[in-house]
Coordinates of C-alpha atoms in Angstrom, one line a residue:
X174 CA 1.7 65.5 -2.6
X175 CA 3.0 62.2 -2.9
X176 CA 0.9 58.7 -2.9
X177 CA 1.0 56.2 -0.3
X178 CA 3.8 54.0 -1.1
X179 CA 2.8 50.5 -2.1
X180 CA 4.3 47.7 -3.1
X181 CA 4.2 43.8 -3.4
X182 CA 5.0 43.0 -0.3
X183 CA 3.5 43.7 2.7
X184 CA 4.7 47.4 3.3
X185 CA 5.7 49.3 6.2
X186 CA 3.5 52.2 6.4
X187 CA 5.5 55.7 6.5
X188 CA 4.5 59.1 8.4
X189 CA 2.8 62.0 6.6
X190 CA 4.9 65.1 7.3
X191 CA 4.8 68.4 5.6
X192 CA 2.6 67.0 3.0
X193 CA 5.0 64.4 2.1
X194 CA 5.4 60.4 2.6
X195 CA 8.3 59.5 4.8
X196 CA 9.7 56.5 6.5
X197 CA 9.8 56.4 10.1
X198 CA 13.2 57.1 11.9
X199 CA 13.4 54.3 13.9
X200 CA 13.3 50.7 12.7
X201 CA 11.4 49.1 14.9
X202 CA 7.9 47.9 13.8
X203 CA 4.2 46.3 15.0
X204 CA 2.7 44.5 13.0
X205 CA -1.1 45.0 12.1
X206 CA -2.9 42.0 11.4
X207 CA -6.7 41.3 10.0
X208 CA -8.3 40.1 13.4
X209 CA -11.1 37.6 11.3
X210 CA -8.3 35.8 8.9
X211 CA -4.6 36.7 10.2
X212 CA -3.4 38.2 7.2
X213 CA -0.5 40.2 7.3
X214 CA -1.9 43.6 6.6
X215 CA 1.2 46.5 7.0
X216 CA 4.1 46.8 9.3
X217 CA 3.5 50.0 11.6
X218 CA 6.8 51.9 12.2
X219 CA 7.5 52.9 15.3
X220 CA 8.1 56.9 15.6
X221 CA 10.6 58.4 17.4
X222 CA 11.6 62.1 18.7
X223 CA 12.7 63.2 15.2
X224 CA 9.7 62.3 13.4
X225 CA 7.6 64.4 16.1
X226 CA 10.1 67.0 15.8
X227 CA 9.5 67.0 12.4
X228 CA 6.1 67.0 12.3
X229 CA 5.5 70.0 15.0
X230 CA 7.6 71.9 12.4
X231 CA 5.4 71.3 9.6
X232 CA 2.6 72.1 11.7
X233 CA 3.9 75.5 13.0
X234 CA 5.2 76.5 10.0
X235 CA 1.8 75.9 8.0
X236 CA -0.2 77.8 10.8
X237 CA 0.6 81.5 10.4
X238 CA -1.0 81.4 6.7
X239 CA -3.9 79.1 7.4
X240 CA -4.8 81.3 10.6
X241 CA -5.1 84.2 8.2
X242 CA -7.3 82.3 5.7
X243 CA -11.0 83.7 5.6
X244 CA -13.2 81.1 7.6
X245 CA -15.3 80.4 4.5
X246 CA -12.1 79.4 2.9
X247 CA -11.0 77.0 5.5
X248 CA -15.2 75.9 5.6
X249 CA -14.8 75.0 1.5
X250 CA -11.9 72.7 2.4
X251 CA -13.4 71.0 5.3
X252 CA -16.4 70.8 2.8
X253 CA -13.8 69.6 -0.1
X254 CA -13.0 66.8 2.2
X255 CA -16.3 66.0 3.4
X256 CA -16.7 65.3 -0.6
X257 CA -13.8 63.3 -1.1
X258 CA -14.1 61.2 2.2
X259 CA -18.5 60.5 0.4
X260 CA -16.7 59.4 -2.6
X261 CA -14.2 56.8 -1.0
X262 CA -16.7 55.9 1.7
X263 CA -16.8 52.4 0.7
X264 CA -12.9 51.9 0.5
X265 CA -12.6 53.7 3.8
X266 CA -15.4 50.9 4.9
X267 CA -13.9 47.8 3.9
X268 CA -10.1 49.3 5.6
X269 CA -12.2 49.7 8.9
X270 CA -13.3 46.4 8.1
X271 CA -10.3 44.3 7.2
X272 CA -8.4 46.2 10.1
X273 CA -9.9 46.5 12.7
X274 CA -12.7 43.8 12.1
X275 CA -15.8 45.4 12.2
X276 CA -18.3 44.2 10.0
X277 CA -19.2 46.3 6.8
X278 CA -22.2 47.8 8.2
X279 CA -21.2 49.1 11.1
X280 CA -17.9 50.1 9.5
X281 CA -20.0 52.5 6.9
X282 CA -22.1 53.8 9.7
X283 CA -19.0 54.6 11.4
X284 CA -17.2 56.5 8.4
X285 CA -20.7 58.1 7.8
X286 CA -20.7 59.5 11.1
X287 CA -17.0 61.0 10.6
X288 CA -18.3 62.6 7.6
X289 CA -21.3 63.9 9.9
X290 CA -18.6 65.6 11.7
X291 CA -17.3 67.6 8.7
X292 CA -20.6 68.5 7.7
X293 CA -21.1 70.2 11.5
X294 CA -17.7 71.5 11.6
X295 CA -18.5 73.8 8.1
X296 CA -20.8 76.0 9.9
X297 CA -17.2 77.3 10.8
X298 CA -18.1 80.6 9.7
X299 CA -21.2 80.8 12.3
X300 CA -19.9 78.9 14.9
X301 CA -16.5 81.7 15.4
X302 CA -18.7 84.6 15.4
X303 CA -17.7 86.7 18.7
X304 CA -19.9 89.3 21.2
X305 CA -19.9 93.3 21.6
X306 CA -20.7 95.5 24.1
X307 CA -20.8 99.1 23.2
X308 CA -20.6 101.7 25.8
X309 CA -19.6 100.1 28.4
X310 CA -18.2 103.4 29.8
X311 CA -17.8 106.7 27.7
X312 CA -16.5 105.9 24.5
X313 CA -15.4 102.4 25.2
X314 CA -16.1 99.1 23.6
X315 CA -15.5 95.6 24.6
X316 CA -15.2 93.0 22.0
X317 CA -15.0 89.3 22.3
X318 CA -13.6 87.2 19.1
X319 CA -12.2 83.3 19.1
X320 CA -8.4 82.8 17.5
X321 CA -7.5 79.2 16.6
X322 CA -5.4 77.5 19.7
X323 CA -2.2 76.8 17.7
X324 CA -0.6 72.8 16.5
X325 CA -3.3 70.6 17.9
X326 CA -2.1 66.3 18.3
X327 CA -5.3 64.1 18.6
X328 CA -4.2 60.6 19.3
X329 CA -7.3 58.0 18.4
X330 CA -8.0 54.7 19.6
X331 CA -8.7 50.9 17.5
X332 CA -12.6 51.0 17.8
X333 CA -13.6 53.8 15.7
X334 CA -10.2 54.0 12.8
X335 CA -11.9 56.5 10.7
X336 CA -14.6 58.3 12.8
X337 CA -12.7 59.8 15.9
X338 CA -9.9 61.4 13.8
X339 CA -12.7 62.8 12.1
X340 CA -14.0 63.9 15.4
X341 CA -10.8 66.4 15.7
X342 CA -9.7 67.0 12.3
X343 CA -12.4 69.1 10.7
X344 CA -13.2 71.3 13.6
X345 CA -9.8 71.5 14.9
X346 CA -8.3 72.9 11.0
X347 CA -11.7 75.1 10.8
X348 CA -11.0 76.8 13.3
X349 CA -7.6 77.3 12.0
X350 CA -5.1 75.4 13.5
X351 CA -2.6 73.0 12.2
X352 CA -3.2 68.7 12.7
X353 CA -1.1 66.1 13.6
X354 CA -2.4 62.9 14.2
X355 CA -1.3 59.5 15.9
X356 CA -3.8 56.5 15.2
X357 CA -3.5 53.6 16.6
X358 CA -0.7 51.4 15.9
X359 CA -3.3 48.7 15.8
X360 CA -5.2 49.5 12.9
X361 CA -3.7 52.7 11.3
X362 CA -4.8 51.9 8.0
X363 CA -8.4 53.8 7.8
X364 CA -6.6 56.9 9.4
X365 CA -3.3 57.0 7.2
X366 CA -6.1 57.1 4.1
X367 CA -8.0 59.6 5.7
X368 CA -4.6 62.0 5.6
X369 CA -3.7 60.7 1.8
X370 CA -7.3 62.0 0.7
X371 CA -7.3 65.5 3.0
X372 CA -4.1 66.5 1.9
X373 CA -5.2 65.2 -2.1
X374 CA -8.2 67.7 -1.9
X375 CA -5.5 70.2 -2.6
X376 CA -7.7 72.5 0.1
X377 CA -4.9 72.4 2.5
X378 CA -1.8 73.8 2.8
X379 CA 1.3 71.7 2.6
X380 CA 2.2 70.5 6.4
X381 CA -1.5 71.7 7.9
X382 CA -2.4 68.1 8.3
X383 CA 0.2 65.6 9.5
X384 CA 0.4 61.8 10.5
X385 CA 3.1 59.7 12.8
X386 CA 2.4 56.6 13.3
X387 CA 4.0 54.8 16.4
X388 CA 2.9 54.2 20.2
X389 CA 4.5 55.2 23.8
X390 CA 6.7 56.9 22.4
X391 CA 4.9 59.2 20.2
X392 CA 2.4 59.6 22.9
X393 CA 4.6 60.4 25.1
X394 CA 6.6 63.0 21.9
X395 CA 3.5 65.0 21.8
X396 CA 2.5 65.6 25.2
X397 CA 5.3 67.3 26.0
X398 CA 6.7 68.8 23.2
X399 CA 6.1 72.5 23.4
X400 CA 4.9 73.1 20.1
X401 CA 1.9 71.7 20.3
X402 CA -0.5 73.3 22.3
X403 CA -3.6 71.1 22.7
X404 CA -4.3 67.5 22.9
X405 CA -7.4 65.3 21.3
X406 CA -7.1 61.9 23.2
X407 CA -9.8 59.2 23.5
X408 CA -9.1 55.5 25.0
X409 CA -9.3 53.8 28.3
X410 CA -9.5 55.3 31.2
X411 CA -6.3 54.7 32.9
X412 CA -4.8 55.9 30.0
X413 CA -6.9 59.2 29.3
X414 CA -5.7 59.7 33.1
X415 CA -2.0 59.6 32.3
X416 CA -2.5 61.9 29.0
X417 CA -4.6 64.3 31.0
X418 CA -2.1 65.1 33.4
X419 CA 1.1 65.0 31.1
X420 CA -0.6 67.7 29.1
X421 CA -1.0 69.7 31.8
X422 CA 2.0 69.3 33.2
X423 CA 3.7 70.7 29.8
X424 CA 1.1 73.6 29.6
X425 CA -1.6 72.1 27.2
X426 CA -5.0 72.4 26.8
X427 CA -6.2 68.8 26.8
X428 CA -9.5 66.6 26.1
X429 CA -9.0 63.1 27.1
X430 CA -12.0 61.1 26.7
X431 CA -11.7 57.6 28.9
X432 CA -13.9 54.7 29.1
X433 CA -17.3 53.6 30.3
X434 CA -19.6 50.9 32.0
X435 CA -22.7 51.8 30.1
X436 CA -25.7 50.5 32.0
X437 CA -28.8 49.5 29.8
X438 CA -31.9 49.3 32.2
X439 CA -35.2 47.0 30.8
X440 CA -38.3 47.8 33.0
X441 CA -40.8 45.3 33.0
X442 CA -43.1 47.3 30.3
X443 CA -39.9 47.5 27.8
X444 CA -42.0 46.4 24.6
X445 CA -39.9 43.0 23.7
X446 CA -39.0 43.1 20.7
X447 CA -37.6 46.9 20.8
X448 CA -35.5 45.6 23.6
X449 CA -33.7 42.9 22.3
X450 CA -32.7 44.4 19.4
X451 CA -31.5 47.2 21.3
X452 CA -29.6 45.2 23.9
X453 CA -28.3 43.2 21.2
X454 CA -26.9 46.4 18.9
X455 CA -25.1 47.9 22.3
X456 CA -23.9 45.0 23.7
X457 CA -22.6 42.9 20.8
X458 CA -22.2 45.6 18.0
X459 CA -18.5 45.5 16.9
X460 CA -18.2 43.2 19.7
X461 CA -18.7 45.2 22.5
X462 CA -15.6 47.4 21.6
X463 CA -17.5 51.0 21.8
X464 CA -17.1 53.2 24.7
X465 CA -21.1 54.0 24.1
X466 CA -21.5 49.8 24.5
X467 CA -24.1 48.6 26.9
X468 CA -22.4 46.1 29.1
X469 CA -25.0 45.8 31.9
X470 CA -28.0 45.3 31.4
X471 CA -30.2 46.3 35.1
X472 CA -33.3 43.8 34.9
X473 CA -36.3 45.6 36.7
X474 CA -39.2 44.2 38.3
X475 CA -40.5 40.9 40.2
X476 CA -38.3 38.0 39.8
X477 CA -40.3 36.4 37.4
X478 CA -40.2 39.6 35.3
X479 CA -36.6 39.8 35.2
X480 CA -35.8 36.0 34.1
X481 CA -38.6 36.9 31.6
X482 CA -36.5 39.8 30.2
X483 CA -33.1 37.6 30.7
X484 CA -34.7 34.7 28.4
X485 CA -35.6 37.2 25.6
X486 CA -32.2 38.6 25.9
X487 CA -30.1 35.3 25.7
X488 CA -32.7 33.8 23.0
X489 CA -31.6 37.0 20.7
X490 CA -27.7 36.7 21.4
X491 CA -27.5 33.3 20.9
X492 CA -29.0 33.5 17.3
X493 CA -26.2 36.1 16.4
X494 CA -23.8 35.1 13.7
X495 CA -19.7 35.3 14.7
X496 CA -17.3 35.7 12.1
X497 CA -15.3 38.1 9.6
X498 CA -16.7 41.2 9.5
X499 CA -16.5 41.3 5.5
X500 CA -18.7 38.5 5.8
X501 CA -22.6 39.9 5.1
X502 CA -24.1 37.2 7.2
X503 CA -21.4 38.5 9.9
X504 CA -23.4 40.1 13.5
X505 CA -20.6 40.0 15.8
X506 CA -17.3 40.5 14.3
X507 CA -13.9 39.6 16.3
X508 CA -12.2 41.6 18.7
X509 CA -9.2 43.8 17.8
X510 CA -6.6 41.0 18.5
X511 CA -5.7 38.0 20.4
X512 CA -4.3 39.3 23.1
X513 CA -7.2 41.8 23.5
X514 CA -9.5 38.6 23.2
X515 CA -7.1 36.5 25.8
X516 CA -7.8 39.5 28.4
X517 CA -11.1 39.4 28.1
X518 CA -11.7 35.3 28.4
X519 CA -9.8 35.8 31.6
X520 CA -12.4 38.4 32.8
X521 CA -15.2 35.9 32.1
X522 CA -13.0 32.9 33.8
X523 CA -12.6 35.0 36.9
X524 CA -16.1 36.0 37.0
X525 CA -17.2 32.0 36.8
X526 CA -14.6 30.8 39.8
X527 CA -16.4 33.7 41.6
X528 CA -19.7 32.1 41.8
X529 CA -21.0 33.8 38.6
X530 CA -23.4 32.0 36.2
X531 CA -22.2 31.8 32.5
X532 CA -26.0 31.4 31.0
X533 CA -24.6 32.5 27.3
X534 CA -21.1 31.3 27.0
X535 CA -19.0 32.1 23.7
X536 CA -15.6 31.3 25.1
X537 CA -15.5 28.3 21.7
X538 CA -13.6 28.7 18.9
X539 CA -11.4 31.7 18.6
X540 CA -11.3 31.5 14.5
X541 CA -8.2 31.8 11.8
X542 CA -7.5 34.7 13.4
X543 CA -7.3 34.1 16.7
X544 CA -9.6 36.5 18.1
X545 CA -13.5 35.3 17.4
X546 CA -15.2 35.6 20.7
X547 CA -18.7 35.0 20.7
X548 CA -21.6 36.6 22.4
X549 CA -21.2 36.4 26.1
X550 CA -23.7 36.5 29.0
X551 CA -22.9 36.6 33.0
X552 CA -25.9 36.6 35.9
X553 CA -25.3 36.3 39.4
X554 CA -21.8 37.8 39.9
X555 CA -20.9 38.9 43.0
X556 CA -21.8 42.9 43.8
X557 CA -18.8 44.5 43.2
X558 CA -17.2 42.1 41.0
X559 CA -14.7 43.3 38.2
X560 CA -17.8 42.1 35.5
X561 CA -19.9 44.7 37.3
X562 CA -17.3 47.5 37.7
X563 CA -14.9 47.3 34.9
X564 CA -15.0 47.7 31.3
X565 CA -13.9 44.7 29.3
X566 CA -14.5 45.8 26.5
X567 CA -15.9 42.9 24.5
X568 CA -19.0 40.9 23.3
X569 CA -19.5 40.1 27.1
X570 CA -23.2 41.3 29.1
X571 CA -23.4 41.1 32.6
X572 CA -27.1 41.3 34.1
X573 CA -27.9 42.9 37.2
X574 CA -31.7 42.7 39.3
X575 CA -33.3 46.0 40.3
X576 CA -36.9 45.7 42.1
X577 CA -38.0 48.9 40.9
X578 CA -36.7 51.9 39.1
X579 CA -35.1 53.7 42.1
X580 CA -33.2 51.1 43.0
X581 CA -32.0 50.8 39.0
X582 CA -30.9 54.3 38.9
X583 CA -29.3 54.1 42.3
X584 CA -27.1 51.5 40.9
X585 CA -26.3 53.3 37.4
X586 CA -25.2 56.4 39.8
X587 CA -22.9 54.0 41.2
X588 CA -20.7 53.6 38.7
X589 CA -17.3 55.9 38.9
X590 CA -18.1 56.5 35.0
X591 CA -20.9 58.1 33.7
X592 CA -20.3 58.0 29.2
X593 CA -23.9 56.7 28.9
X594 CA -27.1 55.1 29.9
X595 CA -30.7 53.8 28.4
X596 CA -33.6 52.6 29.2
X597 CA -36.3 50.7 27.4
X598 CA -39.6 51.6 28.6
X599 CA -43.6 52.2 27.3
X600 CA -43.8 54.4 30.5
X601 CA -43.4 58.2 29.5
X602 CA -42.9 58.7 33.7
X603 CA -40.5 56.5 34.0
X604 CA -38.6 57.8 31.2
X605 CA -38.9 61.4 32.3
X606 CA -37.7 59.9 35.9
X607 CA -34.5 58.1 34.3
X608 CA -33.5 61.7 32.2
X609 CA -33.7 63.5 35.0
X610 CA -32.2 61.5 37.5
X611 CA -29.7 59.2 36.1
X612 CA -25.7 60.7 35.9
X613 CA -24.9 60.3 32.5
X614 CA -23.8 62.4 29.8
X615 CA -26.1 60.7 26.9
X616 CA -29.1 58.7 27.5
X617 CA -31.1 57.0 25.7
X618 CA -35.1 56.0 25.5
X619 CA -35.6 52.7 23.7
X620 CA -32.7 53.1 21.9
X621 CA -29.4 51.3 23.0
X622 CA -26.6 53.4 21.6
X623 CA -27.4 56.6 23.3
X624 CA -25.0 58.3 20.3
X625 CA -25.3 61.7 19.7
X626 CA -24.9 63.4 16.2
X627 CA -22.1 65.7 15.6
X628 CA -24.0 68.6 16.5
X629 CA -24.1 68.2 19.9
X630 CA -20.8 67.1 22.2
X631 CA -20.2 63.5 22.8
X632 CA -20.9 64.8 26.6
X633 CA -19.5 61.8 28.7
X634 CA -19.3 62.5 32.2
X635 CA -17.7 61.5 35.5
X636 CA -14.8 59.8 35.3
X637 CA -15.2 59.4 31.4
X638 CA -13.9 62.4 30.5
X639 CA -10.4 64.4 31.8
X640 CA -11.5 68.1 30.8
X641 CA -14.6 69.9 30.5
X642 CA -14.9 70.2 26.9
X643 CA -16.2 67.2 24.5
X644 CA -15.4 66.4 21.0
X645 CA -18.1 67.6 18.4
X646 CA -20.7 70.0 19.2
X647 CA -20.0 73.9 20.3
X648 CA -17.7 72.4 22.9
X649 CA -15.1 71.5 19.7
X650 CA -15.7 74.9 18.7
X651 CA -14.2 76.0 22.8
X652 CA -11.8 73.8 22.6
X653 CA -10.1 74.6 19.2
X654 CA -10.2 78.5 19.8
X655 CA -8.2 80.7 22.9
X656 CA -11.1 83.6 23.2
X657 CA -9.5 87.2 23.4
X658 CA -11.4 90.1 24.4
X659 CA -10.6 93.9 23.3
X660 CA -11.4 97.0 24.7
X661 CA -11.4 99.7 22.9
X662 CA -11.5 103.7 23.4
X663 CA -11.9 106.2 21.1
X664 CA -12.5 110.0 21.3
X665 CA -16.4 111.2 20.8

């Protein structure tokens, strides 16, 4: 295996393809930029045809030997990379960091959790056991086992660099199949390393796990190309939409996770300082850009209750610090990039000409970088209004009024997505009421990134999801295995 190339000069990074480094076909490039200072980080090469061509090839032709490989085998080399990805968890940190902006906290949580994923995904051995049924009829036996789905593509947004590839890539070559993976052409940097240090384990075989970088095009390469067989796809949901149906329409088992309007609910016994902390961790964490972000928060109670709970909210997000995310005294690090950050201070000027009250307004400075934005606060917008409905995607918190907690969860249910939901209550009732009734995949109690750990799926529902099967969890286990049941007679 060959290093990543470096050099001097800023470099242009190349594809990972049958466990080799090699430039892109086509010449056209992106460049990928530090959102806090500017800085020039890498060219991104924009993949063409060939270089999935090329990569399916590897894939395939690395599958037949790897699907015969015991499962405890392949659970040592998901465990050899769980090992190598612990000992370069910092480096992988300060990459999410510098490129996508996060701030070094959050971005160690994050690679901790892809890590959490490998250690879930080397119960391997357990998770592939089959059924039996003896006897079914006179000398017959029916047998259930799992076999690995084939070349799998997961294609992985900017907000999590290094944790959703690690979503897909441990289960996905547990179970036996091949990997090729697209990461964003905005911040590739955290997954290209994650590829240098699986393939440097020397646990893999040569061409098992692959990399193009790239964008449409490579999307677009994958989801019809008929050597791969199934598709990993998290991002909007427009776009998890399109991917959804492409697969299909080219025969492919596809999980296309989309996006969210996460509703965080404060009742009027929330204890205070739980909730602000909470609201301020979902709302403003890695500023706003997490499909499990809170981005409404559903004041319940008498008027004077909710201003109450409004005041404590924008006293807490006002003291947050904006800048770099490498920056230790950092709380709410810049968006991706400055268009991303141009899109969303459009959002917020269209919601103030539309009668909406800015009480929290961080539309200031946008930094060296171009893309500081800083803690944002909306009341009074119009029902209906894109604030209310849409996900922007950014440090920005739009409050909505509920009289009582009926009326609150009638409002969550509202929503055409359904990733996530909390509430923050002392009231055991009310929290057994919001469970039960709200239409979420992952809620929370008192806690305002309803996140599950890798153990169980990432179970988003409604319109945030394209599929019924979820990354993590037993459903990765479905989705990365084609079940194939035997029966059997033999004479007595």
């Amino acid at each position: 295996m060959t290093a990543v190339p470096t050099s001097t000069d800023v470099r242009t990074l190349a594809n990972h393809i049958g466990g080799a480094w090699a430039p892109a076909s086509g010449a056209e490039t992106l460049e990928d930029r530090d959102p806090a200072s500017g800085e020039l980080l890498a060219n991104v090469p924009l993949s063409n045809a060939a270089d999935v061509d090329a990569a399916v090839a590897a894939a395939r032709a690395a599958l037949p030997g790897w699907r015969r490989t015991s499962p405890m085998v392949r659970a040592r080399a998901v465990m050899a990379l769980r090992d190598v990805l612990n000992e370069h968890r910092d480096e992988l940190a300060e990459l999410v960091a510098r490129d996508m902006g996060k701030t070094l906290d959050d971005a160690s949580a994050e690679v901790g959790r892809g890590i959490e994923s490998c250690e879930a995904a080397i119960a391997i051995p357990h998770l592939l056991k089959g059924e039996n049924l003896e006897g079914v009829a006179t000398g017959v036996d029916v047998e259930l086992v799992r076999q690995p789905v084939g070349v799998v593509a997961a294609i992985t947004p900017f907000n999590f660099p290094a944790m959703i590839p690690l979503w897909f890539l441990p289960y996905a070559v547990a179970a036996g199949n091949a990997f090729i993976l697209k990461p964003s052409e905005q911040d590739p940097l955290a997954g290209e390393r994650i590829v240098e240090l699986a393939n440097a384990t020397g646990a893999f075989p040569e061409g098992l796990i692959n990399l193009v970088h790239g964008a449409h095009d490579v999307v677009n390469g994958l989801l019809e190309h008929p050597g791969v067989d199934a598709i990993s796809f998290v991002g909007s949901a427009k776009t998890a939409r399109y991917v959804a149906t492409r697969a299909a329409e080219h025969g492919k088992r596809v999980q296309a996770l989309g996006g969210a309007k996460n509703s965080m609910v404060v009742m009027p016994d929330a204890d205070p300082k739980l909730m602000a902390g909470g609201v301020m961790g979902s709302a403003f964490g890695a500023a706003g850009q997490r499909c499990l972000a809170g981005s409404l928060a559903v004041l319940v109670g008498t008027r004077e209750e909710q201003d109450a709970a409004r005041d404590r909210i924008v006293e807490a997000a006002a003291a947050l610090k904006t800048g770099a995310g490498l920056d230790p005294a950092t709380d709410v690090c810049p968006v991706v990039s400055p268009a991303q950050r141009e899109r969303i201070v459009r959002d917020i000027d269209g919601a103030e000409a539309d009668g909406a009250t800015i009480v929290l307004d961080g539309r200031g400075d946008a930094g060296p970088g171009g893309c500081t934005l800083a803690p944002t606060i909306i009341d009074d917008a119009p029902e209906g209004h894109k604030v209310i409905t849409d996900e922007l995607f950014g440090p920005v918190l739009t409050l909505v009024r509920a009289a009582d907690l009926d009326e609150a969860i009638a409002f969550v249910n509202s929503s055409r997505y359904g990733n996530a939901s909390v509430i923050f209550t002392e009231s055991g009732g009310a929290a057994r009421a919001y469970r039960y009734g709200v239409e979420a995949g992952m809620v929370g109690v008192n806690v305002g990134v309803a996140a599950p750990v890798a153990w169980f799926p990432f179970s988003g529902w409604k319109d945030s999801i394209d599929g019924d099967l979820h990354a993590n969890g037993r459903d990765a286990v479905e989705f990365y295995t084609r079940k194939k049941v035997v029966t059997s007679r033999w004479a007595a």
